[in-house]
Coordinates of C-alpha atoms in Angstrom, one line a residue:
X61 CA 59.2 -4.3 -31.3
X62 CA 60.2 -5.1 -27.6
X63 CA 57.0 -2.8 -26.6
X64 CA 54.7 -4.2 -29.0
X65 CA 55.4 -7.7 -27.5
X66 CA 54.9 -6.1 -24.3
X67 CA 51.6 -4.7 -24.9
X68 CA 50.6 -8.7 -27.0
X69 CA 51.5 -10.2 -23.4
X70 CA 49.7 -8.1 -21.4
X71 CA 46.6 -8.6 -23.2
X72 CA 47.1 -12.1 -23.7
X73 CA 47.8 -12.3 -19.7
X74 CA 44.6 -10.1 -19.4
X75 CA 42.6 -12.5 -21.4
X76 CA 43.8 -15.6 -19.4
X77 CA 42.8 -13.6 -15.9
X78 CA 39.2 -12.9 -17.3
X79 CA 39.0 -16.8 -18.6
X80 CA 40.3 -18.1 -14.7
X81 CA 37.5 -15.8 -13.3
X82 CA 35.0 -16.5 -15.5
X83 CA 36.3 -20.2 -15.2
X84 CA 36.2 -20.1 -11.0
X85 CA 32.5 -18.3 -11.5
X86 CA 31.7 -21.1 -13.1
X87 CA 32.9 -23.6 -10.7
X88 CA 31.2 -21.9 -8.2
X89 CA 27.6 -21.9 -9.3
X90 CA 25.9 -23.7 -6.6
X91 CA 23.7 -26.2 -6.7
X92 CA 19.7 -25.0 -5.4
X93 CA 17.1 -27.2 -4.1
X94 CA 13.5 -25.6 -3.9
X95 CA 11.3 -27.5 -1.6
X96 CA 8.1 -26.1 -1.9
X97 CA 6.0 -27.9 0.6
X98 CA 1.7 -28.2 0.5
X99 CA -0.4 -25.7 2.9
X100 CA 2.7 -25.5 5.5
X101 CA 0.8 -22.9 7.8
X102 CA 3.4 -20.1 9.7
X103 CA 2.8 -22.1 12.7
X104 CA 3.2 -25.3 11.6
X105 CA 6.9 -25.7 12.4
X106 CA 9.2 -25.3 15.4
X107 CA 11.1 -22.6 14.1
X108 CA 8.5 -20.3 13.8
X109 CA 6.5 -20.9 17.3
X110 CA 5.0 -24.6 16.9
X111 CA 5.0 -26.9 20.4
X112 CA 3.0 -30.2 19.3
X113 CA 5.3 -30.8 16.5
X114 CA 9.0 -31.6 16.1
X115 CA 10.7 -30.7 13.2
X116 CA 14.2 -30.8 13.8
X117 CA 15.6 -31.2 10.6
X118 CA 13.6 -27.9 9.4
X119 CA 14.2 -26.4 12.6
X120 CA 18.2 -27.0 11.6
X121 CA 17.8 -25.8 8.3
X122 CA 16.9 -22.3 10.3
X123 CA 19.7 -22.1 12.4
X124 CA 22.3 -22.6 10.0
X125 CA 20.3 -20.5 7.3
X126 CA 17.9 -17.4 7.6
X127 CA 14.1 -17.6 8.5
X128 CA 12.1 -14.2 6.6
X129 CA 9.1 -13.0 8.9
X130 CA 7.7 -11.2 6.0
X131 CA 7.4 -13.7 2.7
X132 CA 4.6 -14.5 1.1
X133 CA 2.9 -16.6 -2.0
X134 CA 1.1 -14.4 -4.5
X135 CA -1.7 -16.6 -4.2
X136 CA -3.5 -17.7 -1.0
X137 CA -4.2 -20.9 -4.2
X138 CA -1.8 -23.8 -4.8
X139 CA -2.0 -23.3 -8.8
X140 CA -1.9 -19.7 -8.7
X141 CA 0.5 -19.4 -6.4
X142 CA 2.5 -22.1 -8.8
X143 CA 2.0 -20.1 -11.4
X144 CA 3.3 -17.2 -9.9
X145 CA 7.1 -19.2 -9.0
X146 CA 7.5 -20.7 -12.0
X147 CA 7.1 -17.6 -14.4
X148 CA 7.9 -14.6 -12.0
X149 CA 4.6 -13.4 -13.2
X150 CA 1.5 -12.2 -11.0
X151 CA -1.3 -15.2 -11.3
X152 CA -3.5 -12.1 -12.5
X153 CA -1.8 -12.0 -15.9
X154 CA -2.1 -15.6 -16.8
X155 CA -5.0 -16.6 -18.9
X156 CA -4.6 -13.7 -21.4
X157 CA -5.7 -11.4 -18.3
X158 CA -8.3 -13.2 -17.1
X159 CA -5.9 -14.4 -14.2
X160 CA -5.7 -17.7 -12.6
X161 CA -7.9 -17.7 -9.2
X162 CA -8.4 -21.8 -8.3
X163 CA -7.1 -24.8 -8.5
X164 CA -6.5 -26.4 -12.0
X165 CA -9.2 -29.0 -12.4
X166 CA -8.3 -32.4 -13.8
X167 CA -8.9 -32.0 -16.9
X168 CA -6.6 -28.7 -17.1
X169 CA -4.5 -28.0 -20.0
X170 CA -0.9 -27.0 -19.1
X171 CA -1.3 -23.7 -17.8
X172 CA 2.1 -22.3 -18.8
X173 CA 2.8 -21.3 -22.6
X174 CA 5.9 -23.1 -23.7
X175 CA 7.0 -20.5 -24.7
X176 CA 6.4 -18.9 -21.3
X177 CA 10.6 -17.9 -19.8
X178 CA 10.1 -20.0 -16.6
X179 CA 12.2 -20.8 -13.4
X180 CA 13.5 -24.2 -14.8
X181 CA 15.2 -22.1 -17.7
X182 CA 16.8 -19.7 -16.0
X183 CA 19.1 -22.7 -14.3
X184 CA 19.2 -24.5 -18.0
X185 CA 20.7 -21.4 -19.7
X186 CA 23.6 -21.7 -17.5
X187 CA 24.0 -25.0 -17.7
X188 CA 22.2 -27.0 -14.4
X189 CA 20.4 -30.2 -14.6
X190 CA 17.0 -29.4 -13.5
X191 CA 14.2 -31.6 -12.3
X192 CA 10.7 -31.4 -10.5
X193 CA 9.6 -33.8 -8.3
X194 CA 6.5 -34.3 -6.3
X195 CA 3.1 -32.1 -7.1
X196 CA 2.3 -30.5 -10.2
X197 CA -1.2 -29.1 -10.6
X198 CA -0.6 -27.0 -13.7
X199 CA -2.3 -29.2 -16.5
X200 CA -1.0 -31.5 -19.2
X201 CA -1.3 -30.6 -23.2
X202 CA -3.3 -28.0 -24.9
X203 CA -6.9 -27.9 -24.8
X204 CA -8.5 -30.4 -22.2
X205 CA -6.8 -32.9 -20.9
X206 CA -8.3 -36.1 -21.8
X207 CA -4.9 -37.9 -20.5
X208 CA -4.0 -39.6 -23.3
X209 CA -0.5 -40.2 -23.8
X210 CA 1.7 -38.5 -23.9
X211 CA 1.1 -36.3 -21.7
X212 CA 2.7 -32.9 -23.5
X213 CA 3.3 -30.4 -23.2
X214 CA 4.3 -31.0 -20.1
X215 CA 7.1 -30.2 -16.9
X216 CA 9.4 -31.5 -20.0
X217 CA 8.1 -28.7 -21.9
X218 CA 8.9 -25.9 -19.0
X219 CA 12.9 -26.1 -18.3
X220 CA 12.7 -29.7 -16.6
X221 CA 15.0 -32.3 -17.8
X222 CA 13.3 -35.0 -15.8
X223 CA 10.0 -35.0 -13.4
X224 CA 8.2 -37.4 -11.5
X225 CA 5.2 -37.3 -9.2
X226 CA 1.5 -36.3 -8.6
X227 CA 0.0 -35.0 -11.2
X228 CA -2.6 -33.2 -9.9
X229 CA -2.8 -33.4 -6.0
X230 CA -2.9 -36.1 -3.0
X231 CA -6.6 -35.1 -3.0
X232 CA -7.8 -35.2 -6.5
X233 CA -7.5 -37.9 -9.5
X234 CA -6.2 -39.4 -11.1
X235 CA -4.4 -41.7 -8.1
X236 CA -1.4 -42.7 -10.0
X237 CA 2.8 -41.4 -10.4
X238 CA 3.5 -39.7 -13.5
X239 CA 7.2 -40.1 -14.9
X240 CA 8.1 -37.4 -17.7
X241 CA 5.0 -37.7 -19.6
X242 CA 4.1 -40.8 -19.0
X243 CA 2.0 -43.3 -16.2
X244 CA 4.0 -44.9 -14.0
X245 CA 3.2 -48.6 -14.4
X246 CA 1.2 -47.8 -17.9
X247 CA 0.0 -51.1 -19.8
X248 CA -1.3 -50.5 -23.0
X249 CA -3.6 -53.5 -22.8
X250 CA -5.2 -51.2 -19.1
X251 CA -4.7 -47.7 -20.4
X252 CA -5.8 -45.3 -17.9
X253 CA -9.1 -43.8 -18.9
X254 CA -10.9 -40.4 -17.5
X255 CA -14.2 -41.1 -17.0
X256 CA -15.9 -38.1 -15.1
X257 CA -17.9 -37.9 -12.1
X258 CA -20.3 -40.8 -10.5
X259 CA -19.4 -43.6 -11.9
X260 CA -18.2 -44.8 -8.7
X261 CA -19.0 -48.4 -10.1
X262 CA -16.9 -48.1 -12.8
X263 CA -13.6 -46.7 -11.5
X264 CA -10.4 -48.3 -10.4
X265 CA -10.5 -48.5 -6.5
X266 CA -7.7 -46.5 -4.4
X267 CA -6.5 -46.5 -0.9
X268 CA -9.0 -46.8 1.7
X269 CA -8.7 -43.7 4.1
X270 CA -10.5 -43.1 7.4
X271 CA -13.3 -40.1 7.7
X272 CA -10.5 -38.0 10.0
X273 CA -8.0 -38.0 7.2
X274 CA -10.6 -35.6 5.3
X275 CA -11.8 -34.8 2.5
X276 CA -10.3 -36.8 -0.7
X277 CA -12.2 -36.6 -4.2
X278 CA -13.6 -40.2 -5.6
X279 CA -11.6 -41.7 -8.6
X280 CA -12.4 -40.2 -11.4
X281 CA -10.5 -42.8 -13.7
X282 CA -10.9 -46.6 -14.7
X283 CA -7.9 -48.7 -16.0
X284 CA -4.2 -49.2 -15.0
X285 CA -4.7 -51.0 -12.1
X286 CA -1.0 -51.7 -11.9
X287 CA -0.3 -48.0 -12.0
X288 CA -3.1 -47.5 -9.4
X289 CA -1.5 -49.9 -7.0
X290 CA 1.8 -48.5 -7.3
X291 CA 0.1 -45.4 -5.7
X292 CA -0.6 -45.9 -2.0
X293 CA -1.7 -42.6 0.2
X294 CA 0.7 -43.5 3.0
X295 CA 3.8 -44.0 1.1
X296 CA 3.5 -41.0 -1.4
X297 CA 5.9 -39.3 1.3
X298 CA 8.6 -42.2 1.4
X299 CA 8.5 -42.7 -2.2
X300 CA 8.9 -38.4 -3.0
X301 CA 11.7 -38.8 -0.5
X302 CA 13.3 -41.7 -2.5
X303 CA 13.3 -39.8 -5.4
X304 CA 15.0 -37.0 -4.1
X305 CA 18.0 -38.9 -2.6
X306 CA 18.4 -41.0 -5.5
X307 CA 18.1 -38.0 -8.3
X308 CA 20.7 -36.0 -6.2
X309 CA 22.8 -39.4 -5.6
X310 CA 23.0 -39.8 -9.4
X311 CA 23.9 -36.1 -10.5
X312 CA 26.1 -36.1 -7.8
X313 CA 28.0 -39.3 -8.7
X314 CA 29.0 -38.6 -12.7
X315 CA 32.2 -38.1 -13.8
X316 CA 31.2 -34.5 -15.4
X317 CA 29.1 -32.8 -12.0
X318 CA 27.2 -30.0 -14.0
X319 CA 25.4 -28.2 -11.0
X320 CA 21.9 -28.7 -10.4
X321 CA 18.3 -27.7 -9.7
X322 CA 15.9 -29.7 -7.8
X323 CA 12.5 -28.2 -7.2
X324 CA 10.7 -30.6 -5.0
X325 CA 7.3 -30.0 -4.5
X326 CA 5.7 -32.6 -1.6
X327 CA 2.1 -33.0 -1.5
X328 CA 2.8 -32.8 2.4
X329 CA 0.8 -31.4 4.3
X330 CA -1.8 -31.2 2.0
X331 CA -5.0 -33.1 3.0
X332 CA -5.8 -35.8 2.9
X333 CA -3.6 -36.9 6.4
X334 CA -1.9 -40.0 5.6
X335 CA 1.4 -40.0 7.3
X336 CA 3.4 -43.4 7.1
X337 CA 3.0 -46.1 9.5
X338 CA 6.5 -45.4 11.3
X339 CA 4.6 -41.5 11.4
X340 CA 1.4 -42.6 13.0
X341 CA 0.6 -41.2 16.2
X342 CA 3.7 -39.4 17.2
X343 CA 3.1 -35.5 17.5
X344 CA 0.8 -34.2 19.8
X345 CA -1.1 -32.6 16.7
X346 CA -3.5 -35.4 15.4
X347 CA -2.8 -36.6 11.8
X348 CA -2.1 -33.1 10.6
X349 CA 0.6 -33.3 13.2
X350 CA 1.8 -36.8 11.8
X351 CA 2.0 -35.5 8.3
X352 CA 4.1 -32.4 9.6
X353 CA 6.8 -34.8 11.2
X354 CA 6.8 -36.9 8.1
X355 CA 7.9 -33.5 6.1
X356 CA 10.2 -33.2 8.3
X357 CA 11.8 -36.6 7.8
X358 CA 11.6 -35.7 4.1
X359 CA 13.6 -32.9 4.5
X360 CA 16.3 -34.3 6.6
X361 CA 16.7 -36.8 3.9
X362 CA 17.9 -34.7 1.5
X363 CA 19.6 -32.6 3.2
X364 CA 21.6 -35.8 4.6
X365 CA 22.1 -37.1 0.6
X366 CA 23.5 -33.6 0.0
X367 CA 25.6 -33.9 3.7
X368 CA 26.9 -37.4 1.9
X369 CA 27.5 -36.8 -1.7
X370 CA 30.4 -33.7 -0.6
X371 CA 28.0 -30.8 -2.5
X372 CA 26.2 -29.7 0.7
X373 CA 29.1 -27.0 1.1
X374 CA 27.9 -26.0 -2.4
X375 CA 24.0 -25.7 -2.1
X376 CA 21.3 -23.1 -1.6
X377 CA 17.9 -24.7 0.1
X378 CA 14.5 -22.9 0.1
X379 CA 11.7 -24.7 2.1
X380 CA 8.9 -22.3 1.8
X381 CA 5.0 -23.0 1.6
X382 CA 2.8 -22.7 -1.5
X383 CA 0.3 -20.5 1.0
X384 CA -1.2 -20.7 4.4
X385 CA -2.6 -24.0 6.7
X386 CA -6.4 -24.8 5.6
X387 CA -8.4 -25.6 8.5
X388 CA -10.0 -28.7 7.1
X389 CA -11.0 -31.1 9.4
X390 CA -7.5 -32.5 10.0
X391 CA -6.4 -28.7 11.0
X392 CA -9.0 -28.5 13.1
X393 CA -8.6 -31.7 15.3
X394 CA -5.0 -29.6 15.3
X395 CA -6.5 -26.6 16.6
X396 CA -8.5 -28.4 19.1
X397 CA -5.2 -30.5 20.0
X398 CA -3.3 -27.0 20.6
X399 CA -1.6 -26.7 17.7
X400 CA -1.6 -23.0 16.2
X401 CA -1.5 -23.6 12.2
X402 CA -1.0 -20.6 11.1
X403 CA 0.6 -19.1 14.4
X404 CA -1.7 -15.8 15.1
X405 CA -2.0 -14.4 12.1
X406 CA -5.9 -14.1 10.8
X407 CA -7.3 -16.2 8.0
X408 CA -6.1 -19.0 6.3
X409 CA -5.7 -20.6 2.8
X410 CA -7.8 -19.5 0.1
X411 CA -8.2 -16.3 1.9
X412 CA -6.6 -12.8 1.7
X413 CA -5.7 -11.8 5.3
X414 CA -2.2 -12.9 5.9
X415 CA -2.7 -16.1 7.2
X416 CA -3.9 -17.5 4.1
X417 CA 0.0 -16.3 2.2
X418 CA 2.2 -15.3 4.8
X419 CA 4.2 -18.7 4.6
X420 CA 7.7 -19.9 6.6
X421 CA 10.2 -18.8 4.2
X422 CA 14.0 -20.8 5.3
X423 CA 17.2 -20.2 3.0
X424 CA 20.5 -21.9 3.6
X425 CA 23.8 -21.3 1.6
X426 CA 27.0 -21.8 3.8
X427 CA 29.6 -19.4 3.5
X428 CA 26.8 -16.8 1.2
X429 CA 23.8 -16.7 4.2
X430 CA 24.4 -15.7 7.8
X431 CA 23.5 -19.0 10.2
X432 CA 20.8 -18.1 12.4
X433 CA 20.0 -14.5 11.2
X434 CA 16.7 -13.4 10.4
X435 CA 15.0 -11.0 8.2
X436 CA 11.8 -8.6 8.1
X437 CA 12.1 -8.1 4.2
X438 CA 9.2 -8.4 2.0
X439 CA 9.2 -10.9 0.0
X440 CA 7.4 -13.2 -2.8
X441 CA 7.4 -16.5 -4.3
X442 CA 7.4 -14.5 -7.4
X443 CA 10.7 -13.5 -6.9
X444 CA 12.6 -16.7 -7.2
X445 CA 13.1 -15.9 -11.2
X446 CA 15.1 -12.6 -10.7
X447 CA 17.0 -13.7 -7.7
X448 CA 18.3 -17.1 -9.4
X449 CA 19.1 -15.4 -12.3
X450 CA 21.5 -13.5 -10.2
X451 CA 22.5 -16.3 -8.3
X452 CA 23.6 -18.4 -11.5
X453 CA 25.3 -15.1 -12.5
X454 CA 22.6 -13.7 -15.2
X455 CA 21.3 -10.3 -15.1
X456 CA 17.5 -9.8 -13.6
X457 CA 17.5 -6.9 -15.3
X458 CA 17.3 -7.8 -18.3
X459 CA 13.8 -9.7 -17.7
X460 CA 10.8 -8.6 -19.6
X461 CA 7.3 -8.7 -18.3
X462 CA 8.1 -9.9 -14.7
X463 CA 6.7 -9.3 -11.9
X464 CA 9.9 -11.1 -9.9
X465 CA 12.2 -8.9 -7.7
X466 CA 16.1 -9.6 -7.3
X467 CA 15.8 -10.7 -3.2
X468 CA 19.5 -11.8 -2.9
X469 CA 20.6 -9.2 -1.0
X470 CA 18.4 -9.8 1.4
X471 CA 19.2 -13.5 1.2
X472 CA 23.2 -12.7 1.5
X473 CA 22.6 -9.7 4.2
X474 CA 20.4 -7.2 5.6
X475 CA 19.8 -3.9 3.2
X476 CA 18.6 -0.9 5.0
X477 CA 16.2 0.3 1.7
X478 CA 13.8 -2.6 0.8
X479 CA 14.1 -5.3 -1.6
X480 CA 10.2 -4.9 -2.7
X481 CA 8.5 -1.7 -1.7
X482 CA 5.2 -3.3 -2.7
X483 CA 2.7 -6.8 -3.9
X484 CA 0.1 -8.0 -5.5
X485 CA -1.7 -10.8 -3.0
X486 CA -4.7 -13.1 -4.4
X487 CA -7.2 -14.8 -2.8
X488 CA -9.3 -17.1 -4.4
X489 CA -11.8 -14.2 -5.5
X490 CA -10.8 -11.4 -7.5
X491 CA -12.9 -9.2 -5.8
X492 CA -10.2 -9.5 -3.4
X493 CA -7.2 -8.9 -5.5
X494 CA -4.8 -7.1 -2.3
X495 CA -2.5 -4.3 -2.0
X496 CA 0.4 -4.6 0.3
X497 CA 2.5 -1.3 0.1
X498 CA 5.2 -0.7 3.1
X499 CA 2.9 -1.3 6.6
X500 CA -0.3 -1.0 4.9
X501 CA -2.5 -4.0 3.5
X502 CA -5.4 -2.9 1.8
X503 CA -8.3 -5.6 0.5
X504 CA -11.1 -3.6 -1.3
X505 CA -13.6 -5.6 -0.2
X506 CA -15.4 -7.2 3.2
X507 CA -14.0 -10.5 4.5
X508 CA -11.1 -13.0 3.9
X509 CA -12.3 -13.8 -0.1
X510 CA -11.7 -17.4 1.0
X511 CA -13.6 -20.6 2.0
X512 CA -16.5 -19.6 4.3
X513 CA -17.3 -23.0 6.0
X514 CA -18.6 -23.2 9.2
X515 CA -20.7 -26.5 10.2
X516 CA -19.0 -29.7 11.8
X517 CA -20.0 -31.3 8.1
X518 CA -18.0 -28.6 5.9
X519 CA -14.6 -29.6 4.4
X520 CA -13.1 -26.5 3.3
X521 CA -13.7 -23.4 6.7
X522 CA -12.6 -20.3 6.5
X523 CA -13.7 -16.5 6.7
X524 CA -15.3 -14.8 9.9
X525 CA -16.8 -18.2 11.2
X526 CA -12.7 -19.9 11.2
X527 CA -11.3 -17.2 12.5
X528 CA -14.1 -17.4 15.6
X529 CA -13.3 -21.5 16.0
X530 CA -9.7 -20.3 16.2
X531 CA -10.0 -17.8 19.0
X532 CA -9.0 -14.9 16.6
X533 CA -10.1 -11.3 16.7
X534 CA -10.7 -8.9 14.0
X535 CA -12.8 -5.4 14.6
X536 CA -14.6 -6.4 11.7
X537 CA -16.2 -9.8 12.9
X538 CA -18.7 -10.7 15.8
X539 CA -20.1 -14.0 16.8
X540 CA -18.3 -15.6 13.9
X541 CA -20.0 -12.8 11.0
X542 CA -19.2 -9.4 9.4
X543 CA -20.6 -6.8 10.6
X544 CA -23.2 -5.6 8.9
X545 CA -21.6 -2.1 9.6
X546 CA -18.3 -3.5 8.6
X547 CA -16.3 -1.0 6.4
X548 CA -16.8 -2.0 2.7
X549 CA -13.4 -2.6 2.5
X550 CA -10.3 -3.2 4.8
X551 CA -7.1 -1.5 5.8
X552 CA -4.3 -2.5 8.4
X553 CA -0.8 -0.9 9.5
X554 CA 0.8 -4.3 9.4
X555 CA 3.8 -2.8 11.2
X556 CA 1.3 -1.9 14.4
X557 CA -1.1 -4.7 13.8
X558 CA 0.6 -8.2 12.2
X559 CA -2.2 -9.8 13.1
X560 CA -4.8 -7.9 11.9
X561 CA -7.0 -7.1 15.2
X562 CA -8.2 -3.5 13.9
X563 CA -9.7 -2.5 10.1
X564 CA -8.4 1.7 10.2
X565 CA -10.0 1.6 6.9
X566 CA -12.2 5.0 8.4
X567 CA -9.2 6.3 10.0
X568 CA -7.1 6.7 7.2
X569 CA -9.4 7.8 3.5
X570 CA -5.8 9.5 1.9
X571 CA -4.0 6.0 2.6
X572 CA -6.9 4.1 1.0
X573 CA -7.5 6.5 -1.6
X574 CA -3.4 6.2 -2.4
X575 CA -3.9 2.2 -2.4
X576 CA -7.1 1.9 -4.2
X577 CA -5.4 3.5 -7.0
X578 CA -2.3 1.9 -6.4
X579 CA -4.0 -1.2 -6.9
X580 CA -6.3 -0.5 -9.8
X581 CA -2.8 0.0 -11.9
X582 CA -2.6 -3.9 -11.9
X583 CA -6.0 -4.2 -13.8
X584 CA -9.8 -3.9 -12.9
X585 CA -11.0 -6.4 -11.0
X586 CA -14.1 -8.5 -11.9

């Protein structure tokens, strides 16, 4: 009897052990806070080689975190790239297959199934509050978004408890805040109504900005001229900001603290340049400059609220870029100014060659990540679904259809075998769907398969003739062209060459052989 009572207390005490530690694992889920900042180029902050910028809030966020020299977006594209964090999927396999290559137009449906397993889920099936703030640009509702109300599915649909911000981008229509699925300042007696190109007359007028902001698309949208006004280019960044503190104040403050998610997307540094007044002026990098600072300023501000509400201790941050610096006119009055946007790598956004995805990539988690350490690890964007499924103690493994990688040893450490052997980059063709694979980057095709602009007139630059303005050199290019006895496709030992000075595409036919077929196990490309 005695031993049978025994044995009852042992397992009873057994069971009570396994409750206290599954009890303290609880407990101990920390808090995350994405912010996934707009065309941040690899040089655009102090951290990682800027001088006319300060960023010293970012630049403190390195040294008490980790800074990767090696992470990338899937996409060189803001919506692909999107895609590719919120589902852990390759942009290639959205759209049945047909892959997602631009950025979502206006009238975009939501471009993630609800059904679809997402980031924002992963952190709801273990209980987090979640919310997205800041820029969207992945479509409202099914079918084509005619922006009638509401506007579902939506962020709501996706994992997101709450969301506010810019529903598209800073640069395209409709000018307004969007609250769950709803116009901020909505009156049904001035509902906002989508009215196409040219009708200039018609439309509800915006913000004036100056030429050297650049480019900005006309309203496309009449109506809500409350809403409208509530929208102002130069406090878009003060009101994100706002959001931010106060969301984090409030789930901070409750009686029952459930841990939380915030995944704060800022429409900074994406053009057009419109820092705030108190911004204006004070970098040595132009506007672009100005809008850089003004990040920075964002960031400090929630990293302050977390300082203040006690949870700071508690709380992984990721700042990290959706793909490389465009040089638009506002990053070329940079260029011109000294400012080196995307450091010296070659290319830029839209494009394949690393500037245009190799993006700053900053974690923080006291205690968990090494202050001041840095890592060479490959790494993705779509690898944030794995690795915060381990982080809120789930298993990555037992994903299906992911493209996503577990990185959180390389967060907490520094593995000797690598955390991804290969990736999939896309530029904004797919006839240059990429290959990385160890060193070697292989692009099946001449050029960047990005913007190609080259006059004083042209918004979007990139290609041969950007990387001439820029001062970059690349075997392939002369006097701002191809060759016309270029190599028909590309191949660099990243590990020798990070900048991408010399194609050994000739050099090396087993190595592109290896990759070409490498790469053709993803999919034909169009």
């Amino acid at each position: 009897m005695k031993q049978i009572i025994r044995l009852t207390l042992f397992a009873f005490c057994g069971l009570l052990v396994h409750y206290a530690d599954a009890q303290e694992q609880e407990n101990n889920r920390p808090n995350v806070v994405y912010i996934l900042v707009d065309d941040l180029g690899y040089g655009d902050v102090g951290c990682y080689g800027a001088t006319k910028v300060k960023t010293p809030n970012i630049d403190k966020l390195a040294s008490e975190g980790k800074i990767f020299t090696d992470a990338h977006s899937a996409s060189a594209v803001c919506t692909p790239s999107r895609y590719a964090l919120l589902t852990g999927q390759y942009p290639v396999r959205a759209n049945n297959g047909k892959g997602l290559w631009g950025p979502s137009p206006v009238t975009s449906e939501l471009l993630i199934n609800p059904e679809q397993f997402t980031l924002a889920d992963v952190f709801k099936n273990s209980g987090y509050t979640t919310a997205a703030l800041g820029k969207w640009h992945l479509g409202f509702g099914e079918g084509e978004n005619t922006w009638d109300k509401p506007l579902r599915p939506g962020p709501n649909d996706l994992g997101f408890d709450y969301y506010y911000g810019v529903p598209v981008v800073n640069s395209a229509p409709p000018y307004v805040y969007i609250e769950n699925d709803r116009v901020v300042g909505e009156d049904p007696n001035d509902p906002l109504v989508y009215v196409g190109r040219g009708k200039d007359k018609e439309v509800t007028p915006i913000t004036p900005i100056p030429p050297e902001a650049s480019q900005r698309t006309a309203n496309m949208f009449k109506g809500a001229v409350k809403a409208h006004k509530l929208y102002n280019d130069y406090t878009v960044g003060t009101e994100l900001a706002g959001k931010a503190v106060d969301w984090i104040t409030e789930k901070t403050t409750n009686e029952k603290q459930n841990p939380f998610f915030l995944y704060l997307a800022t429409t900074h540094i994406h053009h057009p340049f419109t820092p705030g007044k108190n911004f204006q002026g004070k970098s040595d990098a132009e506007l672009y400059g100005d809008f850089i600072q003004e990040l920075d300023w964002m960031v400090g501000q929630v990293i302050s609220t977390l300082e203040k509400q006690g949870v700071a201790e508690n709380t992984l941050v990721i700042l990290t870029s959706d793909n490389g610096a465009m040089l638009n006119l506002g990053g070329r009055n940079a260029v011109k100014a000294g400012h080196k946007i995307n450091g010296d790598l070659l290319g830029f956004k839209f494009g394949v060659w690393e500037g245009g995805h190799r993006v700053p990539f900053i974690a923080k988690w006291p205690g968990k990540i090494e202050a001041g350490t840095v890592s060479d690890q490959l790494i993705c964007n779509v690898d944030m679904l794995a690795t915060f499924m381990e982080v809120t103690g789930q298993n990555p493994n037992s994903l299906r259809n992911t493209d996503s990688k577990n990185i959180l040893p390389a967060l907490l450490g520094n593995p000797e075998i690598p955390v991804r052997n290969e990736l999939l980059l896309a530029a904004s063709k797919p006839t240059h769907l990429s290959l990385r694979k160890g060193k070697w980057m292989y692009i099946p095709a001449k050029g960047s398969g990005g913007f190609n602009g080259s006059k004083p007139q042209h918004h979007a630059w990139g290609g041969a003739p950007a990387v001439a303005f820029v001062g970059g050199t690349n075997s392939d290019i002369e006097n701002g062209q191809i060759k016309e006895d270029a190599p028909s496709a590309q191949l660099y030992n990243l590990e020798e060459d990070k900048y991408q000075t010399t194609n050994v595409y000739n050099q090396y036919p087993e190595v592109v052989k290896e990759m070409g077929a490498a790469l053709e196990t993803y999919g034909s490309q169009e």
